[in-house]
Tab-separated table of C-alpha atoms in Angstrom:
chain	number	residue	atom	x	y	z
A	11	MET	CA	145.642	-86.343	-75.052
A	12	SER	CA	143.803	-88.241	-78.227
A	13	THR	CA	145.512	-88.376	-81.559
A	14	SER	CA	142.675	-85.711	-82.787
A	15	GLU	CA	143.064	-83.162	-80.767
A	16	ASN	CA	146.967	-83.206	-81.862
A	17	LYS	CA	145.732	-82.814	-85.373
A	18	VAL	CA	146.952	-79.259	-86.875
A	19	GLU	CA	145.233	-77.830	-89.822
A	20	ILE	CA	146.835	-76.919	-92.687
A	21	VAL	CA	145.853	-73.922	-94.691
A	22	ASP	CA	147.463	-73.711	-98.493
A	23	ARG	CA	147.410	-69.625	-97.839
A	24	GLY	CA	149.938	-68.899	-101.369
A	25	HIS	CA	147.068	-70.982	-103.442
A	26	LYS	CA	144.114	-69.091	-101.870
A	27	GLU	CA	145.709	-65.426	-102.411
A	28	GLU	CA	146.432	-66.783	-105.788
A	29	GLU	CA	142.739	-67.984	-106.164
A	30	GLU	CA	141.627	-63.868	-105.110
A	31	LYS	CA	143.756	-62.498	-107.268
A	32	LYS	CA	142.521	-64.106	-110.138
A	33	GLU	CA	138.939	-63.305	-109.208
A	34	GLU	CA	140.359	-59.618	-108.809
A	35	GLY	CA	141.882	-59.601	-111.973
A	36	LYS	CA	138.593	-61.294	-113.724
A	37	GLY	CA	136.131	-58.670	-112.325
A	38	GLY	CA	138.493	-55.574	-112.939
A	39	PHE	CA	138.774	-56.763	-116.886
A	40	LEU	CA	135.500	-56.907	-117.759
A	41	ASP	CA	134.802	-53.630	-115.711
A	42	LYS	CA	137.612	-52.289	-118.015
A	43	VAL	CA	136.296	-53.543	-120.866
A	44	LYS	CA	132.370	-52.332	-120.178
A	45	ASP	CA	133.867	-48.738	-119.217
A	46	PHE	CA	136.121	-48.994	-122.284
A	47	ILE	CA	132.982	-49.696	-124.311
A	48	HIS	CA	130.891	-46.861	-122.685
A	49	ASP	CA	133.674	-44.833	-122.919
A	50	ILE	CA	134.076	-45.793	-126.940
A	51	GLY	CA	130.082	-44.906	-127.558
A	52	GLU	CA	130.211	-41.824	-125.529
A	53	LYS	CA	133.108	-40.458	-127.744
A	54	ILE	CA	131.603	-41.775	-130.752
A	55	GLU	CA	128.181	-39.896	-129.985
A	56	GLU	CA	130.229	-36.989	-129.305
A	57	THR	CA	132.324	-36.915	-132.183
A	58	ILE	CA	129.831	-37.832	-135.214
A	59	GLY	CA	126.905	-36.782	-133.346
A	60	PHE	CA	124.690	-39.502	-132.913
A	61	GLY	CA	121.693	-38.821	-130.677
A	62	LYS	CA	118.091	-39.980	-129.905
A	63	PRO	CA	115.290	-38.785	-132.340
A	64	THR	CA	112.057	-36.897	-130.677
A	65	ALA	CA	108.522	-36.980	-131.685
A	66	ASP	CA	105.821	-35.085	-130.735
A	67	VAL	CA	101.818	-34.744	-131.898
A	68	SER	CA	101.686	-31.200	-133.546
A	69	ALA	CA	98.006	-31.476	-134.815
A	70	ILE	CA	95.025	-33.404	-135.668
A	71	HIS	CA	92.681	-33.003	-138.365
A	72	ILE	CA	89.310	-34.178	-139.470
A	73	PRO	CA	88.993	-33.706	-142.990
A	74	LYS	CA	86.085	-35.830	-143.134
A	75	ILE	CA	83.100	-36.528	-141.262
A	76	ASN	CA	79.725	-37.507	-141.771
A	77	LEU	CA	76.980	-39.959	-140.267
A	78	GLU	CA	78.955	-42.924	-141.294
A	79	ARG	CA	82.900	-41.948	-140.576
A	80	ALA	CA	85.203	-39.738	-139.071
A	81	ASP	CA	88.759	-39.456	-141.052
A	82	ILE	CA	91.164	-38.383	-138.692
A	83	VAL	CA	94.978	-37.481	-139.311
A	84	VAL	CA	97.744	-37.036	-136.842
A	85	ASP	CA	100.548	-35.091	-137.453
A	86	VAL	CA	103.507	-36.308	-135.749
A	87	LEU	CA	106.579	-34.203	-136.224
A	88	VAL	CA	109.823	-36.443	-136.044
A	89	LYS	CA	113.105	-34.540	-135.385
A	90	ASN	CA	116.100	-36.952	-136.553
A	91	PRO	CA	119.521	-35.111	-134.807
A	92	ASN	CA	121.904	-37.850	-136.293
A	93	PRO	CA	124.449	-37.483	-139.998
A	94	VAL	CA	122.466	-40.133	-141.223
A	95	PRO	CA	118.782	-41.317	-142.605
A	96	ILE	CA	117.172	-43.267	-139.985
A	97	PRO	CA	114.272	-45.564	-140.918
A	98	LEU	CA	110.747	-45.585	-139.295
A	99	ILE	CA	109.975	-49.049	-138.867
A	100	ASP	CA	106.826	-49.543	-138.015
A	101	ILE	CA	103.936	-47.237	-136.711
A	102	ASP	CA	101.453	-48.743	-133.901
A	103	TYR	CA	98.237	-47.353	-132.841
A	104	LEU	CA	94.707	-47.417	-130.752
A	105	VAL	CA	92.366	-44.657	-130.196
A	106	GLU	CA	89.826	-45.159	-127.259
A	107	SER	CA	87.179	-43.758	-125.348
A	108	ASP	CA	87.059	-44.295	-121.701
A	109	GLY	CA	89.374	-46.890	-121.951
A	110	ARG	CA	86.915	-48.539	-124.773
A	111	LYS	CA	88.843	-49.508	-127.926
A	112	LEU	CA	87.692	-47.304	-130.807
A	113	VAL	CA	90.105	-48.628	-133.446
A	114	SER	CA	93.777	-49.943	-133.814
A	115	GLY	CA	95.967	-50.689	-136.154
A	116	LEU	CA	99.700	-51.236	-137.715
A	117	ILE	CA	101.471	-49.243	-140.424
A	118	PRO	CA	104.706	-51.271	-141.275
A	119	ASP	CA	107.360	-49.559	-143.335
A	120	ALA	CA	106.362	-46.439	-142.984
A	121	GLY	CA	109.715	-44.467	-144.187
A	122	THR	CA	112.759	-42.689	-143.529
A	123	ILE	CA	113.270	-39.402	-141.396
A	124	LYS	CA	116.165	-37.861	-143.408
A	125	ALA	CA	119.353	-37.009	-141.743
A	126	HIS	CA	120.031	-33.679	-139.273
A	127	GLY	CA	116.507	-32.825	-140.485
A	128	GLU	CA	112.589	-33.513	-139.310
A	129	GLU	CA	109.829	-34.503	-140.957
A	130	THR	CA	105.807	-34.536	-140.338
A	131	VAL	CA	104.702	-37.951	-140.343
A	132	LYS	CA	100.801	-38.345	-141.192
A	133	ILE	CA	98.934	-41.332	-139.685
A	134	PRO	CA	95.688	-41.852	-141.284
A	135	LEU	CA	92.909	-43.132	-138.804
A	136	THR	CA	88.842	-43.976	-139.742
A	137	LEU	CA	86.124	-44.256	-137.157
A	138	ILE	CA	83.180	-46.303	-138.274
A	139	TYR	CA	80.573	-45.266	-136.692
A	140	ASP	CA	78.056	-48.182	-137.010
A	141	ASP	CA	80.846	-50.421	-135.367
A	142	ILE	CA	81.225	-48.598	-132.245
A	143	LYS	CA	77.326	-48.020	-131.532
A	144	SER	CA	76.707	-51.469	-132.108
A	145	THR	CA	79.777	-52.425	-130.096
A	146	TYR	CA	78.884	-49.879	-127.309
A	147	ASN	CA	74.844	-49.070	-126.632
A	148	ASP	CA	75.647	-46.340	-124.456
A	149	ILE	CA	77.236	-44.124	-127.238
A	150	ASN	CA	74.343	-42.729	-129.269
A	151	PRO	CA	74.018	-40.340	-132.274
A	152	GLY	CA	74.176	-36.627	-131.194
A	153	MET	CA	76.662	-36.863	-128.745
A	154	ILE	CA	80.359	-35.849	-128.211
A	155	ILE	CA	82.612	-38.567	-126.816
A	156	PRO	CA	86.028	-38.273	-125.143
A	157	TYR	CA	89.120	-39.837	-127.186
A	158	ARG	CA	92.581	-40.653	-126.283
A	159	ILE	CA	94.790	-41.157	-129.301
A	160	LYS	CA	98.096	-43.546	-128.261
A	161	VAL	CA	100.794	-43.974	-131.085
A	162	ASP	CA	103.896	-45.968	-130.740
A	163	LEU	CA	106.753	-44.723	-133.252
A	164	ILE	CA	109.186	-47.842	-133.673
A	165	VAL	CA	112.874	-46.402	-135.274
A	166	ASP	CA	116.075	-47.854	-135.566
A	167	VAL	CA	119.360	-45.618	-134.877
A	168	PRO	CA	122.831	-45.920	-134.921
A	169	VAL	CA	124.342	-46.946	-131.739
A	170	PHE	CA	121.202	-47.387	-129.725
A	171	GLY	CA	119.550	-49.673	-131.848
A	172	ARG	CA	115.547	-50.262	-131.733
A	173	LEU	CA	114.080	-47.493	-129.952
A	174	THR	CA	109.958	-46.784	-129.289
A	175	LEU	CA	109.130	-43.221	-129.106
A	176	PRO	CA	105.724	-43.279	-127.463
A	177	LEU	CA	103.118	-40.632	-127.983
A	178	GLU	CA	99.601	-39.725	-126.678
A	179	LYS	CA	97.028	-36.908	-127.307
A	180	ARG	CA	93.496	-36.484	-126.097
A	181	GLY	CA	90.773	-34.461	-127.579
A	182	GLU	CA	86.786	-34.874	-128.419
A	183	ILE	CA	85.051	-36.244	-131.382
A	184	PRO	CA	80.958	-36.254	-131.954
A	185	ILE	CA	78.975	-38.753	-133.198
A	186	PRO	CA	76.554	-36.648	-135.548
A	187	LYS	CA	73.365	-37.182	-135.815
A	188	LYS	CA	71.202	-35.685	-139.269
A	189	PRO	CA	68.815	-32.634	-137.911
A	190	ASP	CA	65.137	-33.339	-137.619
A	191	VAL	CA	62.798	-31.195	-140.553
A	192	ASP	CA	59.237	-29.844	-141.335
A	193	ILE	CA	57.633	-27.396	-143.381
A	194	GLU	CA	55.257	-25.279	-141.096
A	195	LYS	CA	53.309	-23.794	-143.572
A	196	ILE	CA	53.532	-22.523	-147.454
A	197	LYS	CA	52.793	-18.625	-148.364
A	198	PHE	CA	52.134	-17.670	-151.325
A	199	GLN	CA	53.191	-14.334	-153.211
A	200	LYS	CA	52.166	-15.248	-156.856
A	201	PHE	CA	49.616	-17.795	-157.313
A	202	SER	CA	48.549	-19.016	-161.016
A	203	LEU	CA	47.961	-22.201	-162.936
A	204	GLU	CA	50.883	-21.630	-164.855
A	205	GLU	CA	53.338	-20.283	-162.140
A	206	THR	CA	52.894	-20.155	-158.690
A	207	VAL	CA	55.459	-18.630	-156.381
A	208	ALA	CA	55.800	-19.499	-152.926
A	209	ILE	CA	57.986	-19.304	-149.629
A	210	LEU	CA	58.456	-22.323	-147.931
A	211	HIS	CA	58.587	-21.803	-143.795
A	212	VAL	CA	61.089	-24.517	-143.082
A	213	ARG	CA	62.008	-25.527	-139.262
A	214	LEU	CA	65.487	-27.505	-138.786
A	215	GLU	CA	65.952	-28.580	-135.428
A	216	ASN	CA	69.613	-29.500	-134.008
A	217	MET	CA	69.648	-32.947	-132.950
A	218	ASN	CA	73.073	-32.710	-131.575
A	219	ASP	CA	75.103	-31.715	-128.437
A	220	PHE	CA	76.917	-28.837	-130.678
A	221	ASP	CA	76.264	-26.159	-132.358
A	222	LEU	CA	75.090	-26.056	-136.062
A	223	GLY	CA	75.976	-22.908	-138.352
A	224	LEU	CA	73.959	-23.708	-141.536
A	225	ASN	CA	75.594	-22.533	-144.838
A	226	ASP	CA	73.345	-23.563	-147.651
A	227	LEU	CA	70.182	-26.088	-147.884
A	228	ASP	CA	69.398	-27.949	-151.412
A	229	CYS	CA	66.125	-30.262	-151.170
A	230	GLU	CA	63.285	-31.187	-153.463
A	231	VAL	CA	59.983	-30.826	-152.246
A	232	TRP	CA	56.537	-32.596	-153.095
A	233	LEU	CA	53.180	-31.903	-152.423
A	234	SER	CA	50.390	-34.481	-152.566
A	235	ASP	CA	52.994	-36.901	-153.765
A	236	VAL	CA	53.723	-34.574	-156.819
A	237	SER	CA	56.814	-33.194	-156.970
A	238	ILE	CA	57.462	-29.479	-156.640
A	239	GLY	CA	60.813	-29.267	-157.726
A	240	LYS	CA	64.147	-28.583	-156.208
A	241	ALA	CA	64.681	-25.406	-154.062
A	242	GLU	CA	68.094	-24.088	-152.626
A	243	ILE	CA	69.277	-21.024	-150.446
A	244	SER	CA	72.522	-20.128	-149.206
A	245	ASP	CA	71.552	-18.166	-146.120
A	246	SER	CA	73.679	-18.359	-142.903
A	247	ILE	CA	71.710	-19.607	-139.997
A	248	LYS	CA	73.050	-20.950	-136.411
A	249	LEU	CA	71.052	-23.574	-134.751
A	250	ASP	CA	72.375	-24.023	-131.192
A	251	LYS	CA	72.919	-27.738	-129.826
A	252	ASN	CA	69.909	-29.428	-129.020
A	253	GLY	CA	68.060	-26.402	-130.455
A	254	SER	CA	65.639	-25.292	-133.365
A	255	GLY	CA	65.641	-22.346	-136.351
A	256	LEU	CA	63.775	-21.383	-139.132
A	257	VAL	CA	64.636	-20.826	-143.104
A	258	ASN	CA	62.416	-19.583	-145.542
A	259	VAL	CA	63.068	-21.672	-148.762
A	260	PRO	CA	61.986	-20.013	-151.854
A	261	ILE	CA	60.556	-21.928	-154.612
A	262	THR	CA	58.391	-21.909	-157.784
A	263	PHE	CA	55.913	-24.486	-159.269
A	264	ARG	CA	53.108	-24.747	-161.950
A	265	PRO	CA	49.957	-25.845	-159.635
A	266	LYS	CA	48.141	-27.033	-162.853
A	267	ASP	CA	50.882	-29.882	-162.523
A	268	PHE	CA	48.706	-31.439	-159.399
A	269	GLY	CA	45.391	-32.363	-161.493
A	270	SER	CA	42.640	-33.034	-158.646
A	271	ALA	CA	45.345	-33.097	-156.178
A	272	LEU	CA	45.234	-29.328	-156.268
A	273	TRP	CA	41.484	-28.378	-155.054
A	274	ASP	CA	42.114	-31.644	-152.243
A	275	MET	CA	44.867	-29.088	-151.189
A	276	ILE	CA	43.019	-26.263	-151.426
A	277	ARG	CA	39.883	-27.498	-149.863
A	278	GLY	CA	41.457	-29.408	-146.904
A	279	LYS	CA	42.461	-27.876	-143.776
A	280	GLY	CA	46.616	-29.449	-144.363
A	281	THR	CA	48.949	-30.985	-147.040
A	282	GLY	CA	50.924	-33.680	-147.256
A	283	TYR	CA	54.134	-33.071	-147.933
A	284	THR	CA	57.751	-34.916	-148.382
A	285	ILE	CA	61.092	-33.238	-148.355
A	286	LYS	CA	64.392	-34.409	-149.341
A	287	GLY	CA	67.658	-32.822	-149.250
A	288	ASN	CA	70.759	-31.995	-147.389
A	289	VAL	CA	72.541	-29.207	-145.301
A	290	ASP	CA	76.085	-27.806	-145.564
A	291	VAL	CA	77.249	-26.959	-142.014
A	292	ASP	CA	79.926	-25.849	-140.007
A	293	THR	CA	80.739	-27.213	-136.496
A	294	PRO	CA	83.268	-26.967	-134.035
A	295	PHE	CA	84.687	-29.938	-135.586
A	296	GLY	CA	84.974	-29.183	-139.356
A	297	ALA	CA	82.449	-28.784	-142.435
A	298	MET	CA	79.336	-31.394	-142.564
A	299	LYS	CA	76.824	-31.982	-145.184
A	300	LEU	CA	74.102	-33.436	-143.267
A	301	PRO	CA	70.698	-35.488	-145.123
A	302	ILE	CA	67.078	-34.123	-144.374
A	303	ILE	CA	64.493	-35.752	-144.680
A	304	LYS	CA	60.694	-36.093	-143.465
A	305	GLU	CA	57.983	-37.939	-145.537
A	306	GLY	CA	54.306	-37.968	-144.638
A	307	GLY	CA	54.359	-34.683	-143.092
A	308	GLU	CA	51.118	-32.210	-143.020
A	309	THR	CA	51.623	-28.414	-143.516
A	310	ARG	CA	49.288	-25.694	-144.403
A	311	LEU	CA	48.928	-23.605	-147.404
A	312	LYS	CA	48.497	-19.674	-146.350
A	313	LYS	CA	48.536	-16.486	-148.686
A	314	GLU	CA	51.115	-13.684	-147.800
A	315	ASP	CA	48.828	-12.095	-145.441
A	316	ASP	CA	47.593	-15.087	-143.506
A	317	ASP	CA	43.677	-14.064	-143.508
A	318	ASP	CA	41.014	-16.175	-142.501
A	319	ASP	CA	39.604	-16.011	-146.282
A	320	ASP	CA	42.933	-17.590	-147.653
A	321	GLU	CA	41.093	-20.128	-149.298
A	322	VAL	CA	38.205	-18.530	-150.641
A	323	SER	CA	40.920	-16.148	-152.004
A	324	ILE	CA	42.819	-18.667	-153.842
A	325	CYS	CA	40.379	-20.185	-155.172
A	326	SER	CA	38.900	-17.084	-156.539
A	327	SER	CA	42.602	-16.506	-158.277
A	328	LEU	CA	42.788	-20.118	-159.649
A	329	LEU	CA	39.294	-19.219	-161.191
A	330	ILE	CA	40.452	-15.654	-162.507
A	331	ALA	CA	43.690	-17.553	-163.773
């Protein structure tokens, strides 16, 4: 039998067992330390009352909206269950529509939430319509677009450290368009060179995909390039989406201020006019002040009875006056 076959493997069993005990001791010690720290953390939380804050979007306001921009305020209710104030480190926000970014930003050092209290944090946002329309060709005035607001509140809480509270809210917002305006005709109630009282039949066309509740209209009117003054009404009418409505606007002016243009107005089939002003309207998205303007329009002069001899009657009235 060869020497190699007679070799006996010697194992230092005592040394191996000692190493195993050391490894077991290490693992057990680390586990015990971790458990100890966890237990202490839980006891501190239970004893002192530390907990994670909560946040929720409580409301969204649109305090101002016009043809140029929409100012939006997001109300976020933050509750702090801890016995100490917690700082609100940053607010990161994003507004998008169908996955397309409309506006984003960061608000640093947003304040402090008092101990065992709650506070409404207001996040102001502004949408500039020209920026949106120049970036996305399929977004046009008069439309209503969906939006999603994403907000990350970053707070620093004892025991827990820095936490991010993600929030999200969806809704719709309009891209307003000014109404179209026409003076269909002018009816005279009282006609003289010194003072003429007339009613302007003004048609307003709603160019938006949402209703407009007209509350007020103020305008200035020019006939044959001569200003006949300002007019104002406070009648309420509803303009359905993509619909129209008629408003009667009383106005008083002096025909003798027109000079020779007056006779051209009376003898012609139509009278050139310009109207400029504003309308105050209610919408599903809040109150708006929208401009109205029409230049180079043409209208008809009519008496109250709308007879065929209107022009002759008006001429006679002027001659008598």
